[in-house]
XYZ file of C-alpha atoms in Angstrom:
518
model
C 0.000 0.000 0.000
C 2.866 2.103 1.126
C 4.773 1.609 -2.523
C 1.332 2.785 -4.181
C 0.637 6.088 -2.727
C 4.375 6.741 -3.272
C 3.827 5.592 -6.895
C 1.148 8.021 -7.592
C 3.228 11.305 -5.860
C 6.049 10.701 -8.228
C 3.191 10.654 -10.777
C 1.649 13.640 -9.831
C 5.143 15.323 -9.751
C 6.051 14.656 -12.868
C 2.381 16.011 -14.152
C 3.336 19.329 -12.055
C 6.479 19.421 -13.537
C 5.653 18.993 -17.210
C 2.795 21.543 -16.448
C 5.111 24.227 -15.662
C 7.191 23.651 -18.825
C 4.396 23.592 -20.504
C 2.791 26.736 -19.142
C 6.414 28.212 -19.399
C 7.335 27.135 -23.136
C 3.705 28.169 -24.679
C 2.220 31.337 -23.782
C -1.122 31.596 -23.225
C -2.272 32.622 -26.566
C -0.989 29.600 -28.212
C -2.817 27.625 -25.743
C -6.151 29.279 -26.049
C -5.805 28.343 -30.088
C -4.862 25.038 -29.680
C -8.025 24.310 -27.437
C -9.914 26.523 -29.731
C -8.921 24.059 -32.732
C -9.516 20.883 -30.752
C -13.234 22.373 -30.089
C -13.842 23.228 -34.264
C -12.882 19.788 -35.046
C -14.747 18.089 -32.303
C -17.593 19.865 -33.914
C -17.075 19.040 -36.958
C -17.224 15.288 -36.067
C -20.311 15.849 -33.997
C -23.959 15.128 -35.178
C -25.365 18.156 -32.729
C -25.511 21.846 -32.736
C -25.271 23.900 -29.603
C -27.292 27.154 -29.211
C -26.770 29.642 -25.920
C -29.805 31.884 -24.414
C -28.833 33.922 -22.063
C -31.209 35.804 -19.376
C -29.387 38.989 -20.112
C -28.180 40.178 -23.624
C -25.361 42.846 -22.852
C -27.194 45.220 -20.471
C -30.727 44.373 -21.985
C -33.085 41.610 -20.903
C -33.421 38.554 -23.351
C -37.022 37.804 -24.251
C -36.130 34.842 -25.464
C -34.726 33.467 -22.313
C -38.213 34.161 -20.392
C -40.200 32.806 -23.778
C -38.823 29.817 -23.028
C -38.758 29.601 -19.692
C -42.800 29.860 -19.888
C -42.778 27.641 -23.136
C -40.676 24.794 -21.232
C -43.096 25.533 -17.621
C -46.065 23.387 -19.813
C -43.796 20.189 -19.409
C -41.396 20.279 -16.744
C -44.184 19.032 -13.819
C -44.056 16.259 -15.502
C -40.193 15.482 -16.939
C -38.121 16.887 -14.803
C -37.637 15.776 -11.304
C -36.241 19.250 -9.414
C -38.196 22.163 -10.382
C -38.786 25.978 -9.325
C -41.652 26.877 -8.785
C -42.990 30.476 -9.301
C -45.793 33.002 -9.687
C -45.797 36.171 -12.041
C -47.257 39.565 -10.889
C -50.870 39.810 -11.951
C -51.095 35.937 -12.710
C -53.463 33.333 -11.547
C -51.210 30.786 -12.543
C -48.087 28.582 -10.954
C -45.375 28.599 -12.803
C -42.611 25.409 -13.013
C -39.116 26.047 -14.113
C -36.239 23.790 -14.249
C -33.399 23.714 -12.042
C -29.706 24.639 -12.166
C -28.139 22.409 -15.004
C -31.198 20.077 -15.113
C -32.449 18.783 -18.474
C -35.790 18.614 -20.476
C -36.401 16.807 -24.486
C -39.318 18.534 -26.241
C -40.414 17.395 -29.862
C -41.071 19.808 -33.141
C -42.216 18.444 -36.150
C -41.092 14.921 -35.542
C -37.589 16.465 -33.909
C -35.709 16.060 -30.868
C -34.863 19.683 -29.224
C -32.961 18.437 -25.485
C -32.994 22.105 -23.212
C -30.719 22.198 -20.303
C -30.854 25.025 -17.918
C -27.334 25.976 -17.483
C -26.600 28.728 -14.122
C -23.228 29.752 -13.208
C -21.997 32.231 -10.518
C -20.882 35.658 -12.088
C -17.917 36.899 -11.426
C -17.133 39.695 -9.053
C -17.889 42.659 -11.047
C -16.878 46.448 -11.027
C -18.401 49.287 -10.717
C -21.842 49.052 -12.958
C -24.452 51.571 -13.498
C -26.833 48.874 -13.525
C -25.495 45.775 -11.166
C -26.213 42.378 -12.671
C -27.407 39.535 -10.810
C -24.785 37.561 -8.820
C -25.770 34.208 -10.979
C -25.470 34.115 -14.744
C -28.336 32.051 -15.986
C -28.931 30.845 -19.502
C -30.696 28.064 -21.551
C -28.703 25.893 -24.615
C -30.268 24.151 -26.775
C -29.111 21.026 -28.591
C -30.477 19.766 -32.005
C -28.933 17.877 -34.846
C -27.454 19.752 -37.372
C -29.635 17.839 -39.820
C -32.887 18.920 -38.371
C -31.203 22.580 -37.779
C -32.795 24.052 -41.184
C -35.761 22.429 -40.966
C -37.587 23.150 -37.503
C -34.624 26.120 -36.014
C -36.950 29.301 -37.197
C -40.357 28.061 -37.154
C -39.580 26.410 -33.622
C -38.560 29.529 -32.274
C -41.456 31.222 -33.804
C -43.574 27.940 -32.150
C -42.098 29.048 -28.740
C -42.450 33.043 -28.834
C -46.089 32.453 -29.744
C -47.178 29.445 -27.265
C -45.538 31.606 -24.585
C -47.154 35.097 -25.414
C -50.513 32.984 -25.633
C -49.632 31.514 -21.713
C -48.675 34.355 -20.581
C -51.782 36.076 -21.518
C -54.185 33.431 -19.942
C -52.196 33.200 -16.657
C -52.836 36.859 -16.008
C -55.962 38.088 -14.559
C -57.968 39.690 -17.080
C -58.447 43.412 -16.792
C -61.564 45.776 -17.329
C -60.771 49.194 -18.555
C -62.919 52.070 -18.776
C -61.693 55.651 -20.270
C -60.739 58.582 -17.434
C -63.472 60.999 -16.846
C -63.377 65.150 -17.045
C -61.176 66.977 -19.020
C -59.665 66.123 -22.401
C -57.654 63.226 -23.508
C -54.472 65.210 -23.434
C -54.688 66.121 -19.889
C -55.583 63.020 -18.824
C -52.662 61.023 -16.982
C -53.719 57.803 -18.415
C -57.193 57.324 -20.825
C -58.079 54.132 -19.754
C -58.411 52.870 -16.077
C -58.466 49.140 -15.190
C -59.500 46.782 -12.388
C -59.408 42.900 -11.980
C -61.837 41.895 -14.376
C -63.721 38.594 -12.125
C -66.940 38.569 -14.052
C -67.845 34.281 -13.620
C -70.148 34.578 -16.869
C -69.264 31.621 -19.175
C -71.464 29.620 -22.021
C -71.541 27.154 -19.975
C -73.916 28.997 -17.326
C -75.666 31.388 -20.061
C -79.637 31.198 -20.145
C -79.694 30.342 -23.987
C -80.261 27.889 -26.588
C -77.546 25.369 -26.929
C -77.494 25.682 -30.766
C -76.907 29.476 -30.630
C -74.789 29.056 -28.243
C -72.471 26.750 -30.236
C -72.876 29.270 -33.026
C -71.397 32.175 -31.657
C -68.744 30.100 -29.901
C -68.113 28.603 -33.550
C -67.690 32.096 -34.407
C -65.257 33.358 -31.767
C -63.006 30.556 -32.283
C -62.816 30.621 -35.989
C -62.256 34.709 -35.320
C -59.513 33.827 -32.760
C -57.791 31.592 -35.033
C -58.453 33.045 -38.240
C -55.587 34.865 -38.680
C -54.043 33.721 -41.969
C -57.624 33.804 -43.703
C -57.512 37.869 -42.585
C -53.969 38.179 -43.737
C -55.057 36.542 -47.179
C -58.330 38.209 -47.651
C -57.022 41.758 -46.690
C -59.784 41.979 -44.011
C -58.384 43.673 -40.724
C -58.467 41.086 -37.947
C -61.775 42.344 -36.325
C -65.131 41.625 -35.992
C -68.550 43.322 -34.736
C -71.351 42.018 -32.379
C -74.911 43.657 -32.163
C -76.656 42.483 -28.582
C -79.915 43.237 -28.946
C -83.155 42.627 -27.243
C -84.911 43.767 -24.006
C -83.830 44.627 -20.552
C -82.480 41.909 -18.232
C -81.977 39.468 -21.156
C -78.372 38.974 -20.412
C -76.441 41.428 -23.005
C -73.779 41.683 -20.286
C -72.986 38.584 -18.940
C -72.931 37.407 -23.047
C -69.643 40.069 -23.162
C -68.393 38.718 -19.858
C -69.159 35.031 -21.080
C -67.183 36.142 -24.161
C -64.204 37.431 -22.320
C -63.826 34.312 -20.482
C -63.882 32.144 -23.713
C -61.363 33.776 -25.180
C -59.011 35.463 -22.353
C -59.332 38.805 -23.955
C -59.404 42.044 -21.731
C -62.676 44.052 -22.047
C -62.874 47.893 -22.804
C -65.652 49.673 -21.636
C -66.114 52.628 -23.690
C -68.075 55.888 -22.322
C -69.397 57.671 -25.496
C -70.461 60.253 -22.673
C -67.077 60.858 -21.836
C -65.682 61.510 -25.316
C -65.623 64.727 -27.149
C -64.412 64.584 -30.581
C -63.399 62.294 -32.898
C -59.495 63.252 -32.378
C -59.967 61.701 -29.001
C -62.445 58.715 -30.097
C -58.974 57.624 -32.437
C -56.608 58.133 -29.707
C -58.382 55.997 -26.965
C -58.543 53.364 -29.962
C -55.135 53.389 -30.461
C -54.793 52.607 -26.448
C -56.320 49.336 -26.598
C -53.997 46.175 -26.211
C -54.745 43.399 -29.089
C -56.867 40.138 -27.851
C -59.180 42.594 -26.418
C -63.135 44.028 -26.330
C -64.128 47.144 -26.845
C -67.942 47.282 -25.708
C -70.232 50.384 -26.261
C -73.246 49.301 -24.226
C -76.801 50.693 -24.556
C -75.737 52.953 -27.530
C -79.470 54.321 -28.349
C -79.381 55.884 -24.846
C -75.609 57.145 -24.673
C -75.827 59.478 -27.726
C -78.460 60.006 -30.481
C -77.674 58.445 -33.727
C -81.151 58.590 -35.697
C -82.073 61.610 -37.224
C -79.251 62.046 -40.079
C -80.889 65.007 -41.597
C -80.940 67.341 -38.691
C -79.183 70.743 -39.979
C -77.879 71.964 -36.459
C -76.185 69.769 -33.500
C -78.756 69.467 -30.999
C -76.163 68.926 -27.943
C -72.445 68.407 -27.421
C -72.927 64.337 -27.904
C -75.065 64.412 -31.264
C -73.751 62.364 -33.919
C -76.197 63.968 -36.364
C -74.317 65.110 -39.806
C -74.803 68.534 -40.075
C -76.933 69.619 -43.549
C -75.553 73.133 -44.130
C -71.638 74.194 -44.328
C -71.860 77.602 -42.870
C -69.089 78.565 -40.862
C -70.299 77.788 -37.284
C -71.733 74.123 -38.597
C -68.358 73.572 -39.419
C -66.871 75.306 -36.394
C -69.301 73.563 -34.238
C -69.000 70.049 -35.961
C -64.367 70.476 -34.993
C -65.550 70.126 -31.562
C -68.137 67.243 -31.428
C -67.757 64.031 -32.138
C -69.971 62.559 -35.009
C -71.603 59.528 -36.408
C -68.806 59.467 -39.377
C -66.149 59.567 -36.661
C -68.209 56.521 -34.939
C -67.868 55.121 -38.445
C -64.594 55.486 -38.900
C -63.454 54.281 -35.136
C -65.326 50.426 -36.322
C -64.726 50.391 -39.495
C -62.474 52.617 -40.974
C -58.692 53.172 -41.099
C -58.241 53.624 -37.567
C -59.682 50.667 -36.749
C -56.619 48.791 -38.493
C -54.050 49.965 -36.259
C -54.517 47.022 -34.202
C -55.353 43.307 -34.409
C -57.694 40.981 -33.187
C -60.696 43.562 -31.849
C -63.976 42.478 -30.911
C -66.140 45.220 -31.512
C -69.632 44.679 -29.173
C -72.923 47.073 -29.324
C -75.757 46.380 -27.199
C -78.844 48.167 -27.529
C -82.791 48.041 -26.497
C -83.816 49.548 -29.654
C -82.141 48.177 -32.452
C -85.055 50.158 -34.976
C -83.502 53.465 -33.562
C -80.062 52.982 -34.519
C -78.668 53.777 -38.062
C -78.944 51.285 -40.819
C -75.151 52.647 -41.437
C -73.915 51.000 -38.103
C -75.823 48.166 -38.582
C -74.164 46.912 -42.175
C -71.487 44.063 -42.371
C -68.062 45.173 -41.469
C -69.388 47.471 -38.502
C -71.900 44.812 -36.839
C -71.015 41.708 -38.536
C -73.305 39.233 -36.758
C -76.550 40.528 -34.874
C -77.359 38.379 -31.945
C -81.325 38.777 -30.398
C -81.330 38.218 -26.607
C -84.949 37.474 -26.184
C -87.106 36.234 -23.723
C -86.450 33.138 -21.811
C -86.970 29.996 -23.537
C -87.715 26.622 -21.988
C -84.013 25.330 -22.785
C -82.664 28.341 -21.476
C -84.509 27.790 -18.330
C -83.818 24.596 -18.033
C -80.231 25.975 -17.464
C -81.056 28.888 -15.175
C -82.570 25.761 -13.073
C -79.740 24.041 -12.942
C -77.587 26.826 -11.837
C -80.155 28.043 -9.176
C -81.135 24.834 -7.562
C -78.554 22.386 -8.471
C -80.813 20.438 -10.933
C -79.000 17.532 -12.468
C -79.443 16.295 -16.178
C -81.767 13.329 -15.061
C -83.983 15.757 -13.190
C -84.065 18.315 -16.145
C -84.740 15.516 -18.974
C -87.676 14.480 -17.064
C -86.584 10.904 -15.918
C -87.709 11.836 -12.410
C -91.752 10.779 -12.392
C -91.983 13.748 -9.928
C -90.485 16.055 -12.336
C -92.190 15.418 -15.071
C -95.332 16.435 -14.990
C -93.577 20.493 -13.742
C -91.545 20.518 -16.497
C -94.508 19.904 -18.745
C -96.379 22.493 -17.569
C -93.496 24.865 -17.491
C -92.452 24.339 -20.987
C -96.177 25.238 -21.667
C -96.094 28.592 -19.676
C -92.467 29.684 -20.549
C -93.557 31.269 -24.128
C -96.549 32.835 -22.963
C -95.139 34.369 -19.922
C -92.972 36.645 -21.893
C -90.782 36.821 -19.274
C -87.201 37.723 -18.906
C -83.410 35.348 -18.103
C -83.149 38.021 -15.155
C -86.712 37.936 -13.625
C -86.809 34.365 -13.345
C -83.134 33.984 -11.682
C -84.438 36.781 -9.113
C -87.629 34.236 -8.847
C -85.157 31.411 -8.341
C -82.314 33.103 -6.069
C -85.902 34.017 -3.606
C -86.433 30.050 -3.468
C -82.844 28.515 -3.696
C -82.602 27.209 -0.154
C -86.118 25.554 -0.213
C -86.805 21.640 -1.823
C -86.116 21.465 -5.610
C -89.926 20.322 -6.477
C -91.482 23.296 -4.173
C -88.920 25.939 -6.020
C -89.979 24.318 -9.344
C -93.849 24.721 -8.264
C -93.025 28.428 -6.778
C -91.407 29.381 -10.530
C -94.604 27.745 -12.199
C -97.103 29.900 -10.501
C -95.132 33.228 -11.027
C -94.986 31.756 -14.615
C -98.730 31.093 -14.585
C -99.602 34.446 -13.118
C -97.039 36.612 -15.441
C -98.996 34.552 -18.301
C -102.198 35.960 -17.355
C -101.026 39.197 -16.477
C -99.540 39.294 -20.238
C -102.933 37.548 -21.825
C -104.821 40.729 -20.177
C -102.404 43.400 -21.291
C -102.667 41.898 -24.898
C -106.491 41.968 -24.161
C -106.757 45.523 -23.426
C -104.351 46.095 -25.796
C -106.578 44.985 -28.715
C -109.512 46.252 -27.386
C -107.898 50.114 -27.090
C -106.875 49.082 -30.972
C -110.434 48.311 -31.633
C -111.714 51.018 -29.961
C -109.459 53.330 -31.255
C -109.941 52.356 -35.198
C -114.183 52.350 -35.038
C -113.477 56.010 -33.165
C -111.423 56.607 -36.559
C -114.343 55.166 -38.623
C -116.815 57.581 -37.134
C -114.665 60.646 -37.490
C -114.029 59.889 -40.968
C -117.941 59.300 -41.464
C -118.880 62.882 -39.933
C -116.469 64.361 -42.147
C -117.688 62.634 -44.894
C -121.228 63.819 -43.804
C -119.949 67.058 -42.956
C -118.697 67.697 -46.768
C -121.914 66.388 -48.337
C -123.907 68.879 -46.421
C -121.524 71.482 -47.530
C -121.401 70.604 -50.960
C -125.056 71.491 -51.604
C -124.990 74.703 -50.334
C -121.924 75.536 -52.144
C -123.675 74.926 -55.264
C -126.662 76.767 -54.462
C -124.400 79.584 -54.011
C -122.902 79.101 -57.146
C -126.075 78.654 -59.093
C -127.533 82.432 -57.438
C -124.478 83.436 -59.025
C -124.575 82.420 -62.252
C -128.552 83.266 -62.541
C -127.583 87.172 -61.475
C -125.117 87.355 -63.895
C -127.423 86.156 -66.659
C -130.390 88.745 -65.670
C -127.458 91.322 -65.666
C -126.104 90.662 -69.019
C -129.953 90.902 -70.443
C -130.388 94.016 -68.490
C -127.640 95.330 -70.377
C-alpha cells in the first residue's frame, strides 16, 4: 500500500512538472488556439448543434430566455424531477421552471430539441451603473445539425407564440374604462383598469344550446383566423350587435365572451368623449386580444335623425346639412356619427389586431342602418325572452338540478316541467326575472322551487294575456273612433257641398239677368 501512494506522488510530480514547462514554453495565446482548434474539429465530427440563451443580452433583458422559460413551464411538472416553482405579478397561474443544469427533451415536427438550464456564478464585477445579478443564468439548446434548417426558425417562432398565448391566460384579465373630465391630453392615463372577475361563461348562459355553439363557432374561428384575414385583406376584427330587451343577459354574453377567449374588455363611455381626435386616440390605447364594448348605444348618444341641420347637444352624432361657418366650427368640436364610423370600421380601426367590436342596444329600430351593415356589426345576436331550454339551465344553476332531473326521468319532475315548458312562451318573461324568482327560493326543496317558478310563470302569463287583451280592445276602440270621425267628415262635406252649389247657381242666374239688363 505504502509503494502505491508513493507511486502516484512521483506521478503527480512529474504532471506538475511537465505543467510548468508547458505553461512556461507556450504562452497563453498559443494555448487558447490550440483548445480553440480541438473544439472546431470536435464539432465538426459531432452530429449536434449547440445554441446559448442567455437571461441577459449585454445590459438588456433577453425575451427569449423568459419565452422559453414559460414555453418549457407546460412540461417540466411532468419530466423533470427538481423544479422551481414560481408566480408572475398579476397571474393566476403557478409557474414550473427547471433547475440549475437540469435537463428537459421537447419534440417539433417529428424532432428532438434536449434544453438544459445551465446557471453559473458571475464573477465579481466592477463598478456598474446597472449591477447584474450575482448568478449568470442561460438556456442551450441542442439539435442535430440535420434537423437545424428544418424546424430552427419556425420552432422559435412555435415558442415566442405558445408563450405570449400563456402568458396572456395566466394573467388576470383586466376591465378598462376611459378617465373621466377633461380632455384626452390632460388626462394622466385614458383608460383605467381593475381585476376583471366577471364568472359569466357559455356554460352557465340562459340560452339555446345551438346558438350558443354558433357564436362560440364564431369566436373561435375569429380567434384563429388569422391567416384567412392576412389573405383576404380583411383587418383582424369583428362586430357584435346584442340586442333585445332589458335583463336578457347582453352583459354577462360580453363577460361570457371574455372568459372564452381570455381577452381584456374595454368599456367605452361615449359620454365621456368629445371629438373624434380623441375617439382615435383611446382606440389606439387598446392592447390586441381585447373588447371594446359600447353598451346601450341608443341611450348614450343620439344616432337617428341624419338630416338634422344643427347639433342638438355636445354628444349628437347627427351630420350637419348646411356648411356655414359655425356648422363647421361647431362640428371640430363634437364628435360625429362618421367619426363613430370610422373608429369600427375605418382606417383607424386597423391599427390594431384581433378587436372584438360589441354594441348592445334596447332599440335596435332606432339605430342607423349605417352602423348596422357588415363590417361594422357583422353578426346581430337577439337576446330574447327566456326559452324553456334556457330555463332549463337557469334551473340548474339556481337549484342544483342535475341532467336526469331536467330531462324528465324523475316521475316527480315530469309532470312540472310539462307544464313549465307550456307557460315559458306565454309568460314573456325575462333570463333576469326568473333567476331573481329562483335566487328568492334557492334554499327551499327542488320540487317546491320548481312549483313556486310555475305559478309566477302562470300568473305573469295571465297578467300578459290581459295586457294583450286591453291592448286589442284600445286598438279596436281606437280604429271604429277613426271610422266615425271619418264618417262625420264625410257627412260634414256632403252637407256642404249642396250649399256651395246653391251659391254658385244664385251666381250664375244674377249674372245672366245682368247681361240681359244690359
Amino acid at each position: 500500500m505504502k509503494e502505491f501512494w508513493t507511486s502516484m506522488a512521483f506521478l503527480m510530480g512529474v504532471f506538475a512538472f511537465f505543467q510548468s514547462i508547458l505553461h512556461a514554453v507556450f504562452p497563453p495565446e498559443l494555448r487558447f488556439a490550440v483548445l480553440k482548434l480541438f473544439h472546431r474539429v470536435f464539432l465538426c465530427f459531432s452530429t449536434y448543434c449547440y445554441f446559448d440563451i442567455t437571461e441577459i443580452d449585454g445590459v438588456n433583458t433577453n425575451e427569449l430566455y423568459h419565452a422559453v422559460q414559460l414555453y418549457l413551464s407546460r412540461s417540466a411538472s411532468v419530466a423533470a424531477s427538481r423544479l422551481s416553482l414560481s408566480r408572475g405579478l398579476n397571474s393566476s397561474a403557478f409557474t414550473f421552471g427547471l433547475t440549475s443544469n437540469d435537463c428537459l427533451v421537447d419534440t417539433f415536427c417529428g424532432a428532438t430539441a434536449t434544453w438544459e438550464h445551465v446557471v453559473t456564478q458571475r464573477q465579481s464585477q466592477t463598478f456598474s451603473w446597472r449591477p447584474l445579478p450575482g448568478e449568470k443564468r442561460s438556456f442551450t439548446l441542442r439539435i442535430k445539425k440535420k434537423d437545424k434548417p428544418l424546424i430552427l426558425p419556425a420552432y422559435l417562432d412555435h415558442i415566442m407564440e405558445t408563450a405570449t398565448d400563456l402568458r396572456r391566460r395566466n394573467q388576470d384579465r383586466l376591465l378598462y374604462t376611459n378617465s373621466r373630465g377633461g380632455s384626452i391630453e390632460s388626462r394622466v392615463v385614458p383608460w383605467e383598469s381593475v381585476p376583471f372577475k366577471h364568472p359569466s361563461t357559455f356554460d352557465t348562459l340562459a340560452m339555446d344550446s345551438s346558438r350558443k355553439e354558433l357564436i362560440m363557432a364564431d369566436l373561435k374561428d375569429f380567434a384563429e383566423g388569422k391567416a384567412f384575414y392576412e389573405k383576404t385583406g380583411r383587418a383582424w376584427k369583428r362586430g357584435y350587435l346584442l340586442y333585445g330587451p332589458p335583463g336578457t343577459g347582453k352583459s354577462s354574453m360580453i363577460a361570457a365572451m371574455a372568459n372564452y377567449l381570455g381577452y381584456d374588455v374595454y368599456d367605452l363611455e361615449l359620454t365621456e368623449v368629445h371629438t373624434n381626435s380623441e375617439l382615435r386616440k383611446l382606440l389606439m390605447k387598446t392592447t390586441p386580444k381585447s373588447i371594446i364594448v359600447i353598451e346601450d348605444i341608443d341611450c348614450s348618444i343620439n344616432l337617428t335623425n341624419r338630416s338634422s341641420k344643427k347639433l342638438a347637444s355636445p354628444y349628437d352624432l347627427r351630420p350637419t346639412g348646411g356648411c356655414g361657418a359655425e356648422d363647421v366650427h361647431a362640428a371640430a368640436k363634437t364628435m360625429t356619427l362618421s367619426g363613430l364610423l370610422n373608429f369600427t370600421d375605418g382606417l383607424w380601426s386597423c391599427c390594431g389586431s384581433e378587436r372584438i367590436f360589441v354594441f348592445t342596444t334596447n332599440h335596435v329600430e332606432e339605430l342607423d342602418s349605417a352602423l348596422l351593415r357588415s363590417g361594422r356589426m357583422d353578426m346581430h345576436i337577439l337576446m330574447s325572452y327566456c326559452s324553456f331550454p334556457a330555463l332549463k339551465i337557469l334551473m340548474k344553476n339556481y337549484l342544483g338540478l342535475e341532467d336526469g332531473e331536467l330531462g324528465g326521468d324523475t316521475q316527480e319532475n315530469c309532470g312540472l316541467l310539462r307544464e313549465l315548458e307550456e307557460v315559458i312562451d306565454d309568460a314573456e318573461i325575462t333570463p333576469a326575472d326568473v333567476s331573481e324568482i329562483l335566487i328568492k327560493n334557492r334554499r327551499r326543496e327542488k320540487r317546491e322551487a320548481m312549483a313556486e317558478l310555475l305559478e309566477a310563470l302562470k300568473a305573469r302569463a295571465e297578467k300578459r294575456k290581459k295586457e294583450r287583451g286591453g291592448s286589442s280592445a284600445t286598438a279596436r276602440k281606437k280604429s271604429l273612433d277613426d271610422e266615425m270621425e271619418e264618417e262625420e267628415e264625410q257627412e260634414k262635406r256632403a252637407l256642404e257641398s249642396p250649399k256651395e252649389s246653391g251659391e254658385e247657381m244664385d251666381g250664375c242666374n244674377g249674372k245672366e239677368e245682368k247681361r240681359e239688363e244690359d
